[in-house]
Coordinates of C-alpha atoms and ligand atoms in Angstrom, one line a residue:
X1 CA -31.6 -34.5 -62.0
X2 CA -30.3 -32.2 -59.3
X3 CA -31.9 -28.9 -59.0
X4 CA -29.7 -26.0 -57.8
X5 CA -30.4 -22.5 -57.0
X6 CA -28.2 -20.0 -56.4
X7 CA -29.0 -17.0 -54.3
X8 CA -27.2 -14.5 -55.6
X9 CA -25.7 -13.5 -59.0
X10 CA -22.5 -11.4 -58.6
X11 CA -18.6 -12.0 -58.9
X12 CA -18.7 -15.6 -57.6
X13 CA -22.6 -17.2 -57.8
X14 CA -22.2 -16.1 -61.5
X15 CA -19.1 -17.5 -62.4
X16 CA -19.3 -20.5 -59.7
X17 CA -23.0 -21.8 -60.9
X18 CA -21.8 -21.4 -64.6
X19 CA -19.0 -23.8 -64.1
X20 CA -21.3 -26.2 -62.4
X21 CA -23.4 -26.5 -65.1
X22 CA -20.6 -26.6 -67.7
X23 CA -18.9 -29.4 -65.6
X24 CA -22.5 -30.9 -64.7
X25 CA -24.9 -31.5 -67.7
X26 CA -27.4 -33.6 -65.8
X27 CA -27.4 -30.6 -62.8
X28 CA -29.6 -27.8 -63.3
X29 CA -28.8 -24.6 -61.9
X30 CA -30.9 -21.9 -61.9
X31 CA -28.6 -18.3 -60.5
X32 CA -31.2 -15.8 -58.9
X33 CA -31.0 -12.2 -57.6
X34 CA -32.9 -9.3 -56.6
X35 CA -30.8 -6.9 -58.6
X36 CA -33.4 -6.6 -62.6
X37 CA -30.4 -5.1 -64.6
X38 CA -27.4 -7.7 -62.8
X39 CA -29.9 -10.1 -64.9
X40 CA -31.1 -8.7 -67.6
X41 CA -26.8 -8.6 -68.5
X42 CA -26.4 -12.0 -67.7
X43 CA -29.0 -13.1 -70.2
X44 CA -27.5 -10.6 -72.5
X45 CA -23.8 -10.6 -75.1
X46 CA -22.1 -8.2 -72.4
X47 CA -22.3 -10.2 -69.2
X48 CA -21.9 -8.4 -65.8
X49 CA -18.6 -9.0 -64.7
X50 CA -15.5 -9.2 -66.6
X51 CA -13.8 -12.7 -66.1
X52 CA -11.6 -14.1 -68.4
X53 CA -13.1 -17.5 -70.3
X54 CA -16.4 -17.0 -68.3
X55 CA -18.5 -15.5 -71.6
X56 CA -17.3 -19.0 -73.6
X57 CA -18.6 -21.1 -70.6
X58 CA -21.6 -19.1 -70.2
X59 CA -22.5 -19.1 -73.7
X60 CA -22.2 -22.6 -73.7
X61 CA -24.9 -23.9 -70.9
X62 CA -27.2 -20.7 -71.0
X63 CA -30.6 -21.5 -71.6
X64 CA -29.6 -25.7 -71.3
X65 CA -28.9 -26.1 -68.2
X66 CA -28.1 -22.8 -66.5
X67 CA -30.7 -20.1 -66.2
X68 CA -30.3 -16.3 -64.9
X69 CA -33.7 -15.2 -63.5
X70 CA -35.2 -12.3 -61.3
X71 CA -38.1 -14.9 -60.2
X72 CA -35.7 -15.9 -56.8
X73 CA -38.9 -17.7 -55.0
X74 CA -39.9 -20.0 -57.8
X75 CA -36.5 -21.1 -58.3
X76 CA -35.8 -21.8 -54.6
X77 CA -39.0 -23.5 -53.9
X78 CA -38.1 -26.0 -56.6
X79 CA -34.0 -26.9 -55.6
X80 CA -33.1 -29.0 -53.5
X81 CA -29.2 -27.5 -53.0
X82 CA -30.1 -23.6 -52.2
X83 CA -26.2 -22.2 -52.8
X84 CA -26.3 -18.4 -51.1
X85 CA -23.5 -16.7 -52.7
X86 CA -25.1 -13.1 -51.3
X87 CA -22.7 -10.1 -50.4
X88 CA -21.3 -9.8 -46.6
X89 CA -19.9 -6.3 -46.4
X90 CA -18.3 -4.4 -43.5
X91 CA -21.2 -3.1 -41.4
X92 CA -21.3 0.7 -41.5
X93 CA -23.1 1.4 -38.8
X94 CA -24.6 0.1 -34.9
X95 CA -22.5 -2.9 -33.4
X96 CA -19.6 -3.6 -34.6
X97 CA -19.4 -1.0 -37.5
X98 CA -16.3 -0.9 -39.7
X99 CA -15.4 -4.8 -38.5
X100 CA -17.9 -7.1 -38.4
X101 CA -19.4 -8.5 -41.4
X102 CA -23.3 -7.4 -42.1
X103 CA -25.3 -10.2 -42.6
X104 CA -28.7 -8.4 -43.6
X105 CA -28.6 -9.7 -47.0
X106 CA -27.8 -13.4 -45.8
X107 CA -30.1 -13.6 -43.2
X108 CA -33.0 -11.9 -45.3
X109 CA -32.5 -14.8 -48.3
X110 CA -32.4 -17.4 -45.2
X111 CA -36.0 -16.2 -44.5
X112 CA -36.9 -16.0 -48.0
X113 CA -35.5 -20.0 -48.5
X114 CA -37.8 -20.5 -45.2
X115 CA -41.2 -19.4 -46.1
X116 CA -41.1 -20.4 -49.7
X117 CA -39.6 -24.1 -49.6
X118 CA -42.3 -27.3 -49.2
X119 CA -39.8 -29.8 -49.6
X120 CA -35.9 -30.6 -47.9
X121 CA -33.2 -28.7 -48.7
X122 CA -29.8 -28.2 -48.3
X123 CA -28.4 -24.7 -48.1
X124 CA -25.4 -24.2 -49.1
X125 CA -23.0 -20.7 -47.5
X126 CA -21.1 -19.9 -50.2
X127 CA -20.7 -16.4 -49.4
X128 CA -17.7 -16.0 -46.9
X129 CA -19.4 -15.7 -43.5
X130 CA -17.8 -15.4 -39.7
X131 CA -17.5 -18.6 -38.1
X132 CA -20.9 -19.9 -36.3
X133 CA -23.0 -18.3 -38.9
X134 CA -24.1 -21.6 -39.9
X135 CA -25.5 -21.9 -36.4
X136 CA -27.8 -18.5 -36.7
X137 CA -28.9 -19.9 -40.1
X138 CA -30.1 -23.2 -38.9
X139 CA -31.9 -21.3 -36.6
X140 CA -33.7 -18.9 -38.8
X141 CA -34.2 -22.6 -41.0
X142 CA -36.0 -24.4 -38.3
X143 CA -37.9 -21.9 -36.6
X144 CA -39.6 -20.6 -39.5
X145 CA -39.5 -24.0 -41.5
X146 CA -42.9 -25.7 -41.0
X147 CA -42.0 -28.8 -40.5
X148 CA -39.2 -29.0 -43.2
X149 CA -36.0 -30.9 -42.9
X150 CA -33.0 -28.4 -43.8
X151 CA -29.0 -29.3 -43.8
X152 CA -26.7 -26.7 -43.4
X153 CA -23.4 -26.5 -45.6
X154 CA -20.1 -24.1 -45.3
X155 CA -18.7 -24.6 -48.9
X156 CA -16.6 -21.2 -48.9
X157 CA -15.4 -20.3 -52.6
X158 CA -11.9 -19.7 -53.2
X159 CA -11.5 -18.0 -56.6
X160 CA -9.5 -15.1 -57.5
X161 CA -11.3 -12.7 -59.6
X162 CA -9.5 -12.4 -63.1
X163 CA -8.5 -16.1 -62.9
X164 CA -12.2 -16.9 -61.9
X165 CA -12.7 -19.8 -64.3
X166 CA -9.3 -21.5 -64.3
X167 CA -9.2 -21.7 -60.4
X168 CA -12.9 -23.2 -60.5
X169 CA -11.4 -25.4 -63.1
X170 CA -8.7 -26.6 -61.7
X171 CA -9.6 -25.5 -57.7
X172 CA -6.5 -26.7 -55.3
X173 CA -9.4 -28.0 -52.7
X174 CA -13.0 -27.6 -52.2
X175 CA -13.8 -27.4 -48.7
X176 CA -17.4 -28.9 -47.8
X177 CA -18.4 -28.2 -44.0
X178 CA -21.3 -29.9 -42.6
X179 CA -22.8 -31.8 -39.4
X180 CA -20.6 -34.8 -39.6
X181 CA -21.8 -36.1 -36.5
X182 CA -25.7 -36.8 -37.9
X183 CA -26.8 -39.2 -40.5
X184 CA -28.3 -35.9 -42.3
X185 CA -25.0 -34.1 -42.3
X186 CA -23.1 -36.4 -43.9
X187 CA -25.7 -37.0 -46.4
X188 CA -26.0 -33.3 -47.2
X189 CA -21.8 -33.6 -47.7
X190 CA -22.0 -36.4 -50.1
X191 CA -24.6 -34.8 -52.0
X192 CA -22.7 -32.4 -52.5
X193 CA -19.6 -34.0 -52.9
X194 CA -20.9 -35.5 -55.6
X195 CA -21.7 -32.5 -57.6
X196 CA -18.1 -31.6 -57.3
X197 CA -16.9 -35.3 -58.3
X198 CA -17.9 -34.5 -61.8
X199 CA -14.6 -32.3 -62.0
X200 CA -12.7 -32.1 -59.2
X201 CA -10.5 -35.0 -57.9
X202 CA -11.4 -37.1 -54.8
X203 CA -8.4 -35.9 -52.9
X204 CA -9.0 -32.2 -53.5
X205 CA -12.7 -32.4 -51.7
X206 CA -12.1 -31.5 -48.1
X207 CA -14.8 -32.2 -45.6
X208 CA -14.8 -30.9 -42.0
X209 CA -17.1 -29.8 -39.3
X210 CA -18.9 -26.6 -40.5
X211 CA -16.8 -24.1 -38.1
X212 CA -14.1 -25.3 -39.5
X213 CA -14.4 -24.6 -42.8
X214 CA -16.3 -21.3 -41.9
X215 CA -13.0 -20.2 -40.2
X216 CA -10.9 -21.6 -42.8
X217 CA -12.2 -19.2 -45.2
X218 CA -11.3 -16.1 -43.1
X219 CA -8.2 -17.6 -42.3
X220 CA -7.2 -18.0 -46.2
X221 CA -7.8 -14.7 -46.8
X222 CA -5.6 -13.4 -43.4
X223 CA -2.5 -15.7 -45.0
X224 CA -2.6 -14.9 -48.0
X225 CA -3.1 -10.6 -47.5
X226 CA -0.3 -11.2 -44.5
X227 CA 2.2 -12.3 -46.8
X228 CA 1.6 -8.9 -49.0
X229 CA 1.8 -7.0 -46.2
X230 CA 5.0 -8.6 -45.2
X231 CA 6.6 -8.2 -48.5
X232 CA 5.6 -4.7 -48.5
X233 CA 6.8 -3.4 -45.4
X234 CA 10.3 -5.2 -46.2
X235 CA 10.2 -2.7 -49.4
X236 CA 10.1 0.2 -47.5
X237 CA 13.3 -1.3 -45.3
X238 CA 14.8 -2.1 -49.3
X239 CA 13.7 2.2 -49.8
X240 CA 15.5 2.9 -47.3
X241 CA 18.9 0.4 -47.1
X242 CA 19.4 -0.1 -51.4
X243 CA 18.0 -3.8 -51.1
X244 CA 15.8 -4.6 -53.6
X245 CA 12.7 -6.1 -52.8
X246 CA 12.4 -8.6 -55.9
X247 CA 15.4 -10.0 -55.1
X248 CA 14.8 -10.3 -51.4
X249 CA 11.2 -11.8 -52.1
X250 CA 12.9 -14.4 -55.0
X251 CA 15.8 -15.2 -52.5
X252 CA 13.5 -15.7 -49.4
X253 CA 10.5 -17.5 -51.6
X254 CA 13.5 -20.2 -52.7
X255 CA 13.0 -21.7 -49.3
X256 CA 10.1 -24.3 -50.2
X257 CA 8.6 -23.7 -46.9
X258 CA 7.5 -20.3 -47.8
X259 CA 7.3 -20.8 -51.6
X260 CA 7.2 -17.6 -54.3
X261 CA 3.9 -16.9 -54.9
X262 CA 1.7 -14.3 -53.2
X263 CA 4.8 -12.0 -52.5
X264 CA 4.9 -9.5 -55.2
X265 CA 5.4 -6.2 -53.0
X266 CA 2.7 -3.6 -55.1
X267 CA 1.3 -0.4 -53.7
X268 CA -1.0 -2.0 -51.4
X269 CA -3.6 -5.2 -51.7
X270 CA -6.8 -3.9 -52.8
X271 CA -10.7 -6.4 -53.8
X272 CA -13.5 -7.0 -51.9
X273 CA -12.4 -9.4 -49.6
X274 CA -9.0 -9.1 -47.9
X275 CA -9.8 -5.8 -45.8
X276 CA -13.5 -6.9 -44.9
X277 CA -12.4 -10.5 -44.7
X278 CA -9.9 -9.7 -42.1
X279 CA -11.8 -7.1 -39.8
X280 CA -14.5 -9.9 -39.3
X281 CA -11.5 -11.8 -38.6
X282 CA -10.1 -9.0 -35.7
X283 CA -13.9 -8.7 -34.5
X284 CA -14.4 -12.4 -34.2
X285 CA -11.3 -12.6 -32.1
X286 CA -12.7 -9.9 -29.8
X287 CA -16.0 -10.5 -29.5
X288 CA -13.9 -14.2 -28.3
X289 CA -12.3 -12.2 -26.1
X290 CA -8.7 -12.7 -27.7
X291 CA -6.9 -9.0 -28.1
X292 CA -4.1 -10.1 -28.5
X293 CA -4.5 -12.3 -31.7
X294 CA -6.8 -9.3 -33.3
X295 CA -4.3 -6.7 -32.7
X296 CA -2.0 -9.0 -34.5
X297 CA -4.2 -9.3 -38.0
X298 CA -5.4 -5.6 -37.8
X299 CA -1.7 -4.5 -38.2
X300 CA -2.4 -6.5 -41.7
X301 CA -4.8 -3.7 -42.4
X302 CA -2.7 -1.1 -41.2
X303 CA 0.5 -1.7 -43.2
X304 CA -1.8 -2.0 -46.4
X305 CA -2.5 1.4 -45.2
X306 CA 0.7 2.8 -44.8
X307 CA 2.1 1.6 -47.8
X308 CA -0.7 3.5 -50.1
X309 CA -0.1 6.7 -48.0
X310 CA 3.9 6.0 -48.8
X311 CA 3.0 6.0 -52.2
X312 CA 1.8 9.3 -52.2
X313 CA 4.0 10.9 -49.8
X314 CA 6.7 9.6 -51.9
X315 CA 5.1 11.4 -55.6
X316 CA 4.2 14.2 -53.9
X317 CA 7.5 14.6 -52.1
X318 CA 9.6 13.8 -55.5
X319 CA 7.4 16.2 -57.1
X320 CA 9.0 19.8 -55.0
X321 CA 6.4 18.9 -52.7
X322 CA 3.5 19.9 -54.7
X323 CA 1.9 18.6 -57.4
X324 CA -1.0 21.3 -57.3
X325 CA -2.0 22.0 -60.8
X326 CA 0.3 19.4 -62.5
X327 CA -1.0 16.7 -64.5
X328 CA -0.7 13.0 -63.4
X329 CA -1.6 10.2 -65.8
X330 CA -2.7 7.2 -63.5
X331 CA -2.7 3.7 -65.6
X332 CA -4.7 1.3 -64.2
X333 CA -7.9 1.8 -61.8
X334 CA -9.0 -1.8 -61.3
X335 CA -7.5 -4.0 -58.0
X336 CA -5.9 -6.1 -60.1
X337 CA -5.5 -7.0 -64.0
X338 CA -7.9 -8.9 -65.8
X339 CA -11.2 -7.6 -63.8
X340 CA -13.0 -4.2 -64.0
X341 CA -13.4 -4.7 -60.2
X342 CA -12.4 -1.7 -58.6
X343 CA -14.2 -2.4 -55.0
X344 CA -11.4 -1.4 -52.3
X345 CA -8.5 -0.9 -55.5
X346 CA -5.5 0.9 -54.2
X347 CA -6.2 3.6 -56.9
X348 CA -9.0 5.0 -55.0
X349 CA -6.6 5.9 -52.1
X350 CA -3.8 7.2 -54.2
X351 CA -6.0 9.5 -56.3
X352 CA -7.5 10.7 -53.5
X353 CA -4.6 11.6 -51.9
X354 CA -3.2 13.2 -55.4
X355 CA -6.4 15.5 -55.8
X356 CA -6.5 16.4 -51.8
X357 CA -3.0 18.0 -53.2
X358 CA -4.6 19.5 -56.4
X359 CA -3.4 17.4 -58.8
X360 CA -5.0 16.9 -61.9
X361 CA -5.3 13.1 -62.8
X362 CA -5.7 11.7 -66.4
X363 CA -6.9 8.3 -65.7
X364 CA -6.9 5.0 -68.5
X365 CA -8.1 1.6 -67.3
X366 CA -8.9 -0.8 -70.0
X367 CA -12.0 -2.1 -68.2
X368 CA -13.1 0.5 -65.7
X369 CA -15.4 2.8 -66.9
X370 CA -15.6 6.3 -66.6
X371 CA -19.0 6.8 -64.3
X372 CA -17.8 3.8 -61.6
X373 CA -14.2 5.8 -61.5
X374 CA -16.1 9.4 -60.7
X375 CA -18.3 6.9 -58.5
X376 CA -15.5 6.0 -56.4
X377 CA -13.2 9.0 -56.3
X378 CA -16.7 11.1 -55.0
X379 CA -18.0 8.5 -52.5
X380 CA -17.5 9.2 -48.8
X381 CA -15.4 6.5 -47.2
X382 CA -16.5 6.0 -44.1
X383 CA -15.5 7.0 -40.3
X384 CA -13.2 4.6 -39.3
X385 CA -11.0 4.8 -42.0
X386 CA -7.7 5.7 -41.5
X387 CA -7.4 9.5 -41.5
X388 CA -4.9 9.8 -44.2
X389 CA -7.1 8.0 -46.1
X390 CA -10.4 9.6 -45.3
X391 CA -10.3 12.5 -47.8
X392 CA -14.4 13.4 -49.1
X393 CA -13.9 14.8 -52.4
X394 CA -17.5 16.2 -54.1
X395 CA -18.5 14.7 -57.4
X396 CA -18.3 18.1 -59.0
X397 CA -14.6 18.8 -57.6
X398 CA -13.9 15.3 -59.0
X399 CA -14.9 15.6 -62.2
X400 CA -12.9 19.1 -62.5
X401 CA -9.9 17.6 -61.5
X402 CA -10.3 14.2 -63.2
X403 CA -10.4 13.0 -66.8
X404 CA -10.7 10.0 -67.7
X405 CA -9.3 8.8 -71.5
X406 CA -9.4 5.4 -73.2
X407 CA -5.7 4.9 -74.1
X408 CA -2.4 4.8 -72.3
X409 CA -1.1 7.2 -74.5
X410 CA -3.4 9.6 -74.1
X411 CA -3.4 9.4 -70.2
X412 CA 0.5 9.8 -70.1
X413 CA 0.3 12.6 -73.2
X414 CA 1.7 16.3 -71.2
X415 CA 1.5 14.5 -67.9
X416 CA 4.3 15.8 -65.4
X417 CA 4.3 11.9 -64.2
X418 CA 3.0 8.5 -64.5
X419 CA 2.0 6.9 -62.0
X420 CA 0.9 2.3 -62.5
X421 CA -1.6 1.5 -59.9
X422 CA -2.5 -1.7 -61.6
X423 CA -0.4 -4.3 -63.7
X424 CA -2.2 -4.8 -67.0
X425 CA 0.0 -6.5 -69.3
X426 CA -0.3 -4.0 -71.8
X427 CA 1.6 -1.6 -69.7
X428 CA 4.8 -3.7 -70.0
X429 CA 5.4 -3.5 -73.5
X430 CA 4.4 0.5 -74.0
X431 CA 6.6 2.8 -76.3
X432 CA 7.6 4.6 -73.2
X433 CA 10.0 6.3 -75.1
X434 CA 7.0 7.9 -77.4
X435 CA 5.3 8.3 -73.5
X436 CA 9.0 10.4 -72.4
X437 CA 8.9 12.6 -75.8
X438 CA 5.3 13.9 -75.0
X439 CA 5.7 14.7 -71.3
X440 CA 7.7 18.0 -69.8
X441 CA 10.4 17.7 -68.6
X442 CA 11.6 16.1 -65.6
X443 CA 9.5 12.9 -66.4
X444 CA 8.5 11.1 -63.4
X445 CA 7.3 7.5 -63.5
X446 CA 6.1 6.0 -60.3
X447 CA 5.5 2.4 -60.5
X448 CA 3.2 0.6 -57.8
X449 CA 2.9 -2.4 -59.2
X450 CA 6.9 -3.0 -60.5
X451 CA 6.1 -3.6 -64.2
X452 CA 8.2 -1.4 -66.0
X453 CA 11.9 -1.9 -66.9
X454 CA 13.3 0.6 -64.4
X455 CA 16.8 0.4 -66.4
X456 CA 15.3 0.8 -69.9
X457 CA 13.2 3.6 -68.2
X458 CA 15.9 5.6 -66.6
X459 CA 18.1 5.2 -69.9
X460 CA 15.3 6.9 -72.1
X461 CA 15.8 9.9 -69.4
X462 CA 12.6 9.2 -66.8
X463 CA 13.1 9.3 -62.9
X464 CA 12.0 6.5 -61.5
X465 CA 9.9 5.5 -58.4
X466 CA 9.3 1.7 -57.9
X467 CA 8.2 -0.1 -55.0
X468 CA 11.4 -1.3 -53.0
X469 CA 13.5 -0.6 -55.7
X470 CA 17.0 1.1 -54.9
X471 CA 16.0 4.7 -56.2
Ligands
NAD1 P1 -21.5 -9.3 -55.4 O1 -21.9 -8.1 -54.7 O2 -20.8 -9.3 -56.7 O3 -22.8 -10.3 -55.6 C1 -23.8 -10.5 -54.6 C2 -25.2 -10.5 -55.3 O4 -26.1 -10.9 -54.3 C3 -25.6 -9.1 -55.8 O5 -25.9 -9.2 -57.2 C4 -26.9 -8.8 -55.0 O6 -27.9 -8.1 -55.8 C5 -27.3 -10.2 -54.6 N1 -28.2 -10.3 -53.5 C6 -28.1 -9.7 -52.3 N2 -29.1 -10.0 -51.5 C7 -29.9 -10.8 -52.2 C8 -31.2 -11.5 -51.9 N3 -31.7 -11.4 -50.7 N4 -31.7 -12.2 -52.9 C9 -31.2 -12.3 -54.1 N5 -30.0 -11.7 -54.4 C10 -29.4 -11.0 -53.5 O7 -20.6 -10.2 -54.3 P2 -19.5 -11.3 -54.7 O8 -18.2 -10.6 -55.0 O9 -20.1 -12.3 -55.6 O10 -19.3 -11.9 -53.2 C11 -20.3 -12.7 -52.7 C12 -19.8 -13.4 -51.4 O11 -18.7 -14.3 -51.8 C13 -19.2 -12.5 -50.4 O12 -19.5 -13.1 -49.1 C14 -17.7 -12.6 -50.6 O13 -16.9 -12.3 -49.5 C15 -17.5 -14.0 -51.1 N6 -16.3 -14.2 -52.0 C16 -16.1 -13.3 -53.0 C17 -15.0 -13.6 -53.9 C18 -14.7 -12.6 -55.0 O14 -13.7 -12.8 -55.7 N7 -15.5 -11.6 -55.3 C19 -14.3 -14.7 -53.7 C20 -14.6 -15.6 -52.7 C21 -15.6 -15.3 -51.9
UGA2 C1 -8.5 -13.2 -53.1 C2 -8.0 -14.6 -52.8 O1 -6.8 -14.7 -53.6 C3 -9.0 -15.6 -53.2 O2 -8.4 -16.9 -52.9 C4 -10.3 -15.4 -52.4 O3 -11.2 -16.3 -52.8 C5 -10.8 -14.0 -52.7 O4 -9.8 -13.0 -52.4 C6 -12.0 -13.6 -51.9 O5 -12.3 -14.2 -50.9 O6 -12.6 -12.7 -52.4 P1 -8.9 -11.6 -55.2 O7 -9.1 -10.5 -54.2 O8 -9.9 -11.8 -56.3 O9 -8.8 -13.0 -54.5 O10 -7.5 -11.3 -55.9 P2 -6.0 -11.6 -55.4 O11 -5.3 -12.2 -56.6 O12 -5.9 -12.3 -54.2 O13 -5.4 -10.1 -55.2 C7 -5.9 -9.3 -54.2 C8 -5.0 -8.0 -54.1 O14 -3.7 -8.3 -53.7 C9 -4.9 -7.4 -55.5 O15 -5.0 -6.0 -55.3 C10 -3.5 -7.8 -55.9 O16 -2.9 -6.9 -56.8 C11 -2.8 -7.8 -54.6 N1 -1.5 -8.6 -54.6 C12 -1.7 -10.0 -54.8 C13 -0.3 -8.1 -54.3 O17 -0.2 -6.8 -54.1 N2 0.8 -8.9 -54.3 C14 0.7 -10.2 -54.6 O18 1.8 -10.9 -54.5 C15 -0.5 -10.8 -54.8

């Protein structure tokens, strides 16, 4: 039987290890972390994250097969595939701060795997990493590794979060990375391979050298955030020329060398990944000495920027130019339906900007709640932000200016407008009629993720903001 560890119980060692076991009865997988209550949930009814199908799967191998656990040496020292699935932020401060990705948590379980293993290993990066980590983990391996044998593996996770399960289901490729030039390496890729053959079809697995698959990651990411940003600064041409971007996006996606997915203009691409993903990206490039190409993928960044700071211009300007004192309802505070992520959601941005104008916001989310919404609104965003978006607003300003309600209804009840920062299905299929009867008059609806019926909408009397939408 296969032992695996996982370093590392958040969005995607949680959901990625239970899979494995699900898929792998005669695998054991044991998912570790340093964080007491991120375990204590995962061995509880209400598991940590909120991931469609993942409870069912979980509930299934827990306690069988796949075990949560606090105690990360003892289950290390016993694996012989160490997955680290640890978090890679954007450093915040010293070299490279605001680009580069900080690898304390990384390189702190690497020492950790060191000093506590007595037998060979293969470690697996699962987080995403910049390209050559690999290179500064083998180090840390060997020079602290007392006599053991380690293999180094890039197998970069591609999951979306709210589709978490059926993308690890059904993945379109895993990508292994390893020393294919050494007996070892390609060992260490068949091992794991293999683990992956239980499910995934021969043709899918992708193996490369590790910098390739390192870099594939980060480039993933870039492609697929460029395209939003692309689609999104053609909706301010469609603003501004009558166009409308669904039918430019459907027209130009027709061509099956650019296909229709991924181009969904919105008010701005938000998750844990894209941004950080694609400064480590500009940073790599410079450190490589290539302006140039980094200037190119920060402009990624800077049009996701512009287009959450056109959002609120746009309210605010619709709005007489002020909405001090009036009262917003803001549907949806998660990046993206079907999660209660809210790292880097749009929402943050456009509130912000709403209460630096003295709005009052009534915010619903079904799966946000209340104290991680005040959390976010009140934490400092840090120095090199764009300025626009750098507001500080105190916790106690906050929580004057923001209420937070558990119903759509409610949120939109005497609201001057409505604004959809995220495109929960529910919000499709609202009485926005009832919404229209309980809200002064002129009604605004500004809609950043294009979910509403703009026709229907303007019919019932509401005046209408969408994203690329003739106005
Ligand atoms: P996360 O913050 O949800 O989880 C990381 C976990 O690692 C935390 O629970 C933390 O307590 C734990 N941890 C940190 N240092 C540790 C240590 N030394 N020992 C034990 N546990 C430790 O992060 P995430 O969203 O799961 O992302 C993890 C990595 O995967 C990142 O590199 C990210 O870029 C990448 N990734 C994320 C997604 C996604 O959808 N969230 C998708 C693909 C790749
Ligand atoms: C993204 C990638 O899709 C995953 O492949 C990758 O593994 C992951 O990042 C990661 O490395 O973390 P995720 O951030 O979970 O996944 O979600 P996406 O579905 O990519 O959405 C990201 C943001 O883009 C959301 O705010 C979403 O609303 C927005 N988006 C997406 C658009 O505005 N328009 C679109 O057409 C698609």
């Amino acid at each position: 039987m296969v032992k695996i560890c996982c370093i590392g119980a958040g969005y995607v060692g949680g959901p990625t290890m239970a899979v494995i076991a699900f898929k792998c009865p005669t695998v054991e997988v044991a998912v570790v972390d340093i964080s007491v209550p991120r375990i204590t949930a995962w061995n509880s009814d209400k598991l940590p994250i909120y991931e469609p199908g993942l409870d069912e799967v979980v509930k299934k191998c827990r306690g069988k097969n796949l075990f949560f656990s606090n105690e990360t040496e003892k289950h290390v020292a016993a694996a012989d595939v160490v997955f680290v699935s640890v978090n890679t932020p954007t450093k915040t401060s010293g070299l490279g701060a605001g680009k580069a990705a900080d690898l304390t948590y990384w390189e702190s379980a690497a020492r950790m795997i060191a000093d506590v293993s007595k037998s060979s290993k293969i470690v697996v990066e699962k987080s995403t990493v910049p390209v050559k980590t690999a290179e500064a983990i083998e180090k840390i391996l060997t020079h602290n590794s007392k006599g053991i044998k380690f293999q180094v593996l890039s197998n970069p996770e591609f999951l979306s979060e709210g589709t978490a399960i059926t993308d690890l289901f059904n993945p379109d490729r895993v990508l292994i990375g390893g020393r294919e030039e050494t007996p070892g390496g390609l060992k260490a890729i068949q091992t794991l391979k293999d683990v992956y053959a239980h499910w995934v079809p021969h043709e899918r697995i992708i193996c490369t050298n590790l910098w390739s698959a390192e870099l594939s990651k980060l480039a993933a990411n870039a492609f697929l955030a460029q395209r939003i940003s692309s689609v999104n600064s053609i909706s301010a041409l469609c603003e501004a020329t009558g166009a409308n971007v669904s039918q430019v996006s459907s027209a130009v996606g027709k061509d099956s060398r650019i296909g229709q997915k991924f181009l969904n203009a919105s008010v701005g691409f938000g998750g844990s990944c894209f941004q950080k993903d694609i400064l480590n990206l500009v940073y790599i490039c410079e450190c490589n000495g290539l302006p140039e190409v980094a200037n190119y993928w920060r402009q990624v960044i800077k049009i996701n920027d512009y287009q959450k700071s056109r959002f609120v211009n746009r309210i605010v300007s619709s709005m007489f130019n002020t909405v001090s004192g009036k009262k917003i309802g803001i549907l949806g505070f998660s990046f993206k339906k079907d999660t209660g992520d809210t790292r880097e959601t749009p929402a943050i941005d456009v509130c912000r900007g709403l209460l630096s104008d003295k709005a009052q916001l009534i915010i619903y989310d079904p799966q946000v709640p209340e104290a991680q919404m005040i959390k976010d609104l009140s934490t400092p965003k840090f120095d090199w932000d764009q300025p626009s978006q750098n507001i500080h607003i105190a916790e106690d300003a906050v929580k004057q200016s923001v209420k937070v309600v558990h119903d759509a209804y409610e949120a939109a009840k005497d609201a001057h407008a409505i604004c959809i920062l995220t495109e929960w299905d529910e919000f499709k299929s609202l009485d926005y009629q009832k919404i229209y009867n309980n809200m002064p008059k002129p009604a605004y609806m500004f809609d950043g993720r294009n979910v509403a019926d703009v026709a229907k909408l303007r019919q019932i009397g509401f005046i209408v903001y969408s994203i690329g939408k003739p106005l």
